[in-house]
């Protein structure tokens, strides 16, 4: 990926430049954390010099949290500035990155943004939908939509533009719900190729703003259905995991047919289905 982004890299702001730009990339090839830091000195961020998505000698950022710690890293430098932009051709609508879960617990990843120039409570927006990063899956590319309908206001009545016209801090964090801080978790998250984009990366279907496959009802007490209007009766395998990554239920089903979850204990889960074509769909599941 880094080699294909050479032109974009040439146009990157220099270290410490605080105006975000479309197609800028943090690829960590300068052997630094690229201004991604933490509020605690416990398990500080590391630049790992090999083993990224491209393999040997591909640097990446490692973010860790100890038991009951917070998995969160933030940037107050090159990711500051105007994301919305009056010129729509320069507007940043997605932030993509390569991620890998090198720990043992499922990470529910979100982005959060603030503008701390306000008097009183600062407005904060966070990703409405988390992206689940599963242990043992290896590197994968994910897209966070950051348009208004993909973000949740978690602080004040100030609108979307109050933050995205002048972002002063961007956070990457783990939380089961939209938030500014992380839920407690012991985790190791590897990150590479953070990029501001106008469109999602081609070939990545997991977390676009619209999905052809929908899970409902969610929350549910007795049964769930995966709806797919294009493939009404296609077979798939499913696996349900608890938040520690333990498989608690598995089986075979079809789109638009009920899956019985009556025997699951009340709580939060993660469900993954795989079709005969090898297509994978992942979603958070709440049993009530």
mmCIF file with all atom_site columns, N, CA and C in Angstrom, residues 37-46 62-72 185 187:
data_model
loop_
_atom_site.group_PDB
_atom_site.id
_atom_site.type_symbol
_atom_site.label_atom_id
_atom_site.label_alt_id
_atom_site.label_comp_id
_atom_site.label_asym_id
_atom_site.label_entity_id
_atom_site.label_seq_id
_atom_site.pdbx_PDB_ins_code
_atom_site.Cartn_x
_atom_site.Cartn_y
_atom_site.Cartn_z
_atom_site.occupancy
_atom_site.B_iso_or_equiv
_atom_site.pdbx_formal_charge
_atom_site.auth_seq_id
_atom_site.auth_comp_id
_atom_site.auth_asym_id
_atom_site.auth_atom_id
_atom_site.pdbx_PDB_model_num
ATOM 1  N N  . UNK A 1 37  ? -0.003 9.948  20.543 1.00 0.00 ? 37  UNK A N  1
ATOM 2  C CA . UNK A 1 37  ? 0.481  9.834  21.901 1.00 0.00 ? 37  UNK A CA 1
ATOM 3  C C  . UNK A 1 37  ? -0.627 9.354  22.830 1.00 0.00 ? 37  UNK A C  1
ATOM 4  N N  . UNK A 1 38  ? -0.321 9.304  24.132 1.00 0.00 ? 38  UNK A N  1
ATOM 5  C CA . UNK A 1 38  ? -1.274 8.841  25.141 1.00 0.00 ? 38  UNK A CA 1
ATOM 6  C C  . UNK A 1 38  ? -1.180 9.760  26.351 1.00 0.00 ? 38  UNK A C  1
ATOM 7  N N  . UNK A 1 39  ? -2.264 9.798  27.143 1.00 0.00 ? 39  UNK A N  1
ATOM 8  C CA . UNK A 1 39  ? -2.264 10.635 28.337 1.00 0.00 ? 39  UNK A CA 1
ATOM 9  C C  . UNK A 1 39  ? -1.511 9.976  29.482 1.00 0.00 ? 39  UNK A C  1
ATOM 10 N N  . UNK A 1 40  ? -1.296 8.657  29.405 1.00 0.00 ? 40  UNK A N  1
ATOM 11 C CA . UNK A 1 40  ? -0.587 7.922  30.445 1.00 0.00 ? 40  UNK A CA 1
ATOM 12 C C  . UNK A 1 40  ? 0.735  7.408  29.902 1.00 0.00 ? 40  UNK A C  1
ATOM 13 N N  . UNK A 1 41  ? 1.763  7.397  30.768 1.00 0.00 ? 41  UNK A N  1
ATOM 14 C CA . UNK A 1 41  ? 3.062  6.872  30.351 1.00 0.00 ? 41  UNK A CA 1
ATOM 15 C C  . UNK A 1 41  ? 3.108  5.349  30.429 1.00 0.00 ? 41  UNK A C  1
ATOM 16 N N  . UNK A 1 42  ? 2.047  4.725  30.975 1.00 0.00 ? 42  UNK A N  1
ATOM 17 C CA . UNK A 1 42  ? 1.991  3.273  31.047 1.00 0.00 ? 42  UNK A CA 1
ATOM 18 C C  . UNK A 1 42  ? 1.886  2.689  29.643 1.00 0.00 ? 42  UNK A C  1
ATOM 19 N N  . UNK A 1 43  ? 2.778  1.790  29.299 1.00 0.00 ? 43  UNK A N  1
ATOM 20 C CA . UNK A 1 43  ? 2.814  1.166  27.968 1.00 0.00 ? 43  UNK A CA 1
ATOM 21 C C  . UNK A 1 43  ? 2.715  2.230  26.869 1.00 0.00 ? 43  UNK A C  1
ATOM 22 N N  . UNK A 1 44  ? 3.728  3.073  26.716 1.00 0.00 ? 44  UNK A N  1
ATOM 23 C CA . UNK A 1 44  ? 3.680  4.133  25.700 1.00 0.00 ? 44  UNK A CA 1
ATOM 24 C C  . UNK A 1 44  ? 3.631  3.553  24.290 1.00 0.00 ? 44  UNK A C  1
ATOM 25 N N  . UNK A 1 45  ? 3.135  4.361  23.355 1.00 0.00 ? 45  UNK A N  1
ATOM 26 C CA . UNK A 1 45  ? 3.090  3.943  21.958 1.00 0.00 ? 45  UNK A CA 1
ATOM 27 C C  . UNK A 1 45  ? 4.493  3.622  21.454 1.00 0.00 ? 45  UNK A C  1
ATOM 28 N N  . UNK A 1 46  ? 4.558  2.629  20.562 1.00 0.00 ? 46  UNK A N  1
ATOM 29 C CA . UNK A 1 46  ? 5.844  2.208  20.002 1.00 0.00 ? 46  UNK A CA 1
ATOM 30 C C  . UNK A 1 46  ? 5.799  2.206  18.479 1.00 0.00 ? 46  UNK A C  1
ATOM 31 N N  . UNK A 1 62  ? 2.265  0.629  17.421 1.00 0.00 ? 62  UNK A N  1
ATOM 32 C CA . UNK A 1 62  ? 1.654  -0.304 18.387 1.00 0.00 ? 62  UNK A CA 1
ATOM 33 C C  . UNK A 1 62  ? 1.118  0.494  19.573 1.00 0.00 ? 62  UNK A C  1
ATOM 34 N N  . UNK A 1 63  ? -0.181 0.307  19.864 1.00 0.00 ? 63  UNK A N  1
ATOM 35 C CA . UNK A 1 63  ? -0.856 0.957  20.989 1.00 0.00 ? 63  UNK A CA 1
ATOM 36 C C  . UNK A 1 63  ? -1.316 -0.138 21.945 1.00 0.00 ? 63  UNK A C  1
ATOM 37 N N  . UNK A 1 64  ? -0.925 -0.029 23.223 1.00 0.00 ? 64  UNK A N  1
ATOM 38 C CA . UNK A 1 64  ? -1.244 -1.073 24.197 1.00 0.00 ? 64  UNK A CA 1
ATOM 39 C C  . UNK A 1 64  ? -1.933 -0.490 25.421 1.00 0.00 ? 64  UNK A C  1
ATOM 40 N N  . UNK A 1 65  ? -2.695 -1.333 26.093 1.00 0.00 ? 65  UNK A N  1
ATOM 41 C CA . UNK A 1 65  ? -3.263 -0.971 27.391 1.00 0.00 ? 65  UNK A CA 1
ATOM 42 C C  . UNK A 1 65  ? -3.121 -2.151 28.329 1.00 0.00 ? 65  UNK A C  1
ATOM 43 N N  . UNK A 1 66  ? -2.768 -1.903 29.594 1.00 0.00 ? 66  UNK A N  1
ATOM 44 C CA . UNK A 1 66  ? -2.641 -2.994 30.566 1.00 0.00 ? 66  UNK A CA 1
ATOM 45 C C  . UNK A 1 66  ? -4.025 -3.454 31.025 1.00 0.00 ? 66  UNK A C  1
ATOM 46 N N  . UNK A 1 67  ? -4.070 -4.486 31.851 1.00 0.00 ? 67  UNK A N  1
ATOM 47 C CA . UNK A 1 67  ? -5.341 -4.975 32.380 1.00 0.00 ? 67  UNK A CA 1
ATOM 48 C C  . UNK A 1 67  ? -6.104 -3.831 33.046 1.00 0.00 ? 67  UNK A C  1
ATOM 49 N N  . UNK A 1 68  ? -7.380 -3.698 32.679 1.00 0.00 ? 68  UNK A N  1
ATOM 50 C CA . UNK A 1 68  ? -8.264 -2.634 33.194 1.00 0.00 ? 68  UNK A CA 1
ATOM 51 C C  . UNK A 1 68  ? -7.806 -1.242 32.776 1.00 0.00 ? 68  UNK A C  1
ATOM 52 N N  . UNK A 1 69  ? -6.916 -1.155 31.796 1.00 0.00 ? 69  UNK A N  1
ATOM 53 C CA . UNK A 1 69  ? -6.461 0.140  31.308 1.00 0.00 ? 69  UNK A CA 1
ATOM 54 C C  . UNK A 1 69  ? -7.323 0.643  30.162 1.00 0.00 ? 69  UNK A C  1
ATOM 55 N N  . UNK A 1 70  ? -6.923 1.785  29.592 1.00 0.00 ? 70  UNK A N  1
ATOM 56 C CA . UNK A 1 70  ? -7.659 2.394  28.491 1.00 0.00 ? 70  UNK A CA 1
ATOM 57 C C  . UNK A 1 70  ? -6.859 2.272  27.199 1.00 0.00 ? 70  UNK A C  1
ATOM 58 N N  . UNK A 1 71  ? -7.515 1.757  26.167 1.00 0.00 ? 71  UNK A N  1
ATOM 59 C CA . UNK A 1 71  ? -6.895 1.684  24.845 1.00 0.00 ? 71  UNK A CA 1
ATOM 60 C C  . UNK A 1 71  ? -7.331 2.916  24.061 1.00 0.00 ? 71  UNK A C  1
ATOM 61 N N  . UNK A 1 72  ? -6.478 3.928  24.079 1.00 0.00 ? 72  UNK A N  1
ATOM 62 C CA . UNK A 1 72  ? -6.786 5.180  23.391 1.00 0.00 ? 72  UNK A CA 1
ATOM 63 C C  . UNK A 1 72  ? -5.478 5.856  23.012 1.00 0.00 ? 72  UNK A C  1
ATOM 64 N N  . UNK A 1 185 ? -9.865 -2.270 29.134 1.00 0.00 ? 185 UNK A N  1
ATOM 65 C CA . UNK A 1 185 ? -9.539 -3.453 28.326 1.00 0.00 ? 185 UNK A CA 1
ATOM 66 C C  . UNK A 1 185 ? -8.028 -3.678 28.361 1.00 0.00 ? 185 UNK A C  1
ATOM 67 N N  . UNK A 1 187 ? -5.284 -4.856 25.964 1.00 0.00 ? 187 UNK A N  1
ATOM 68 C CA . UNK A 1 187 ? -5.282 -5.025 24.512 1.00 0.00 ? 187 UNK A CA 1
ATOM 69 C C  . UNK A 1 187 ? -3.985 -4.542 23.894 1.00 0.00 ? 187 UNK A C  1
#
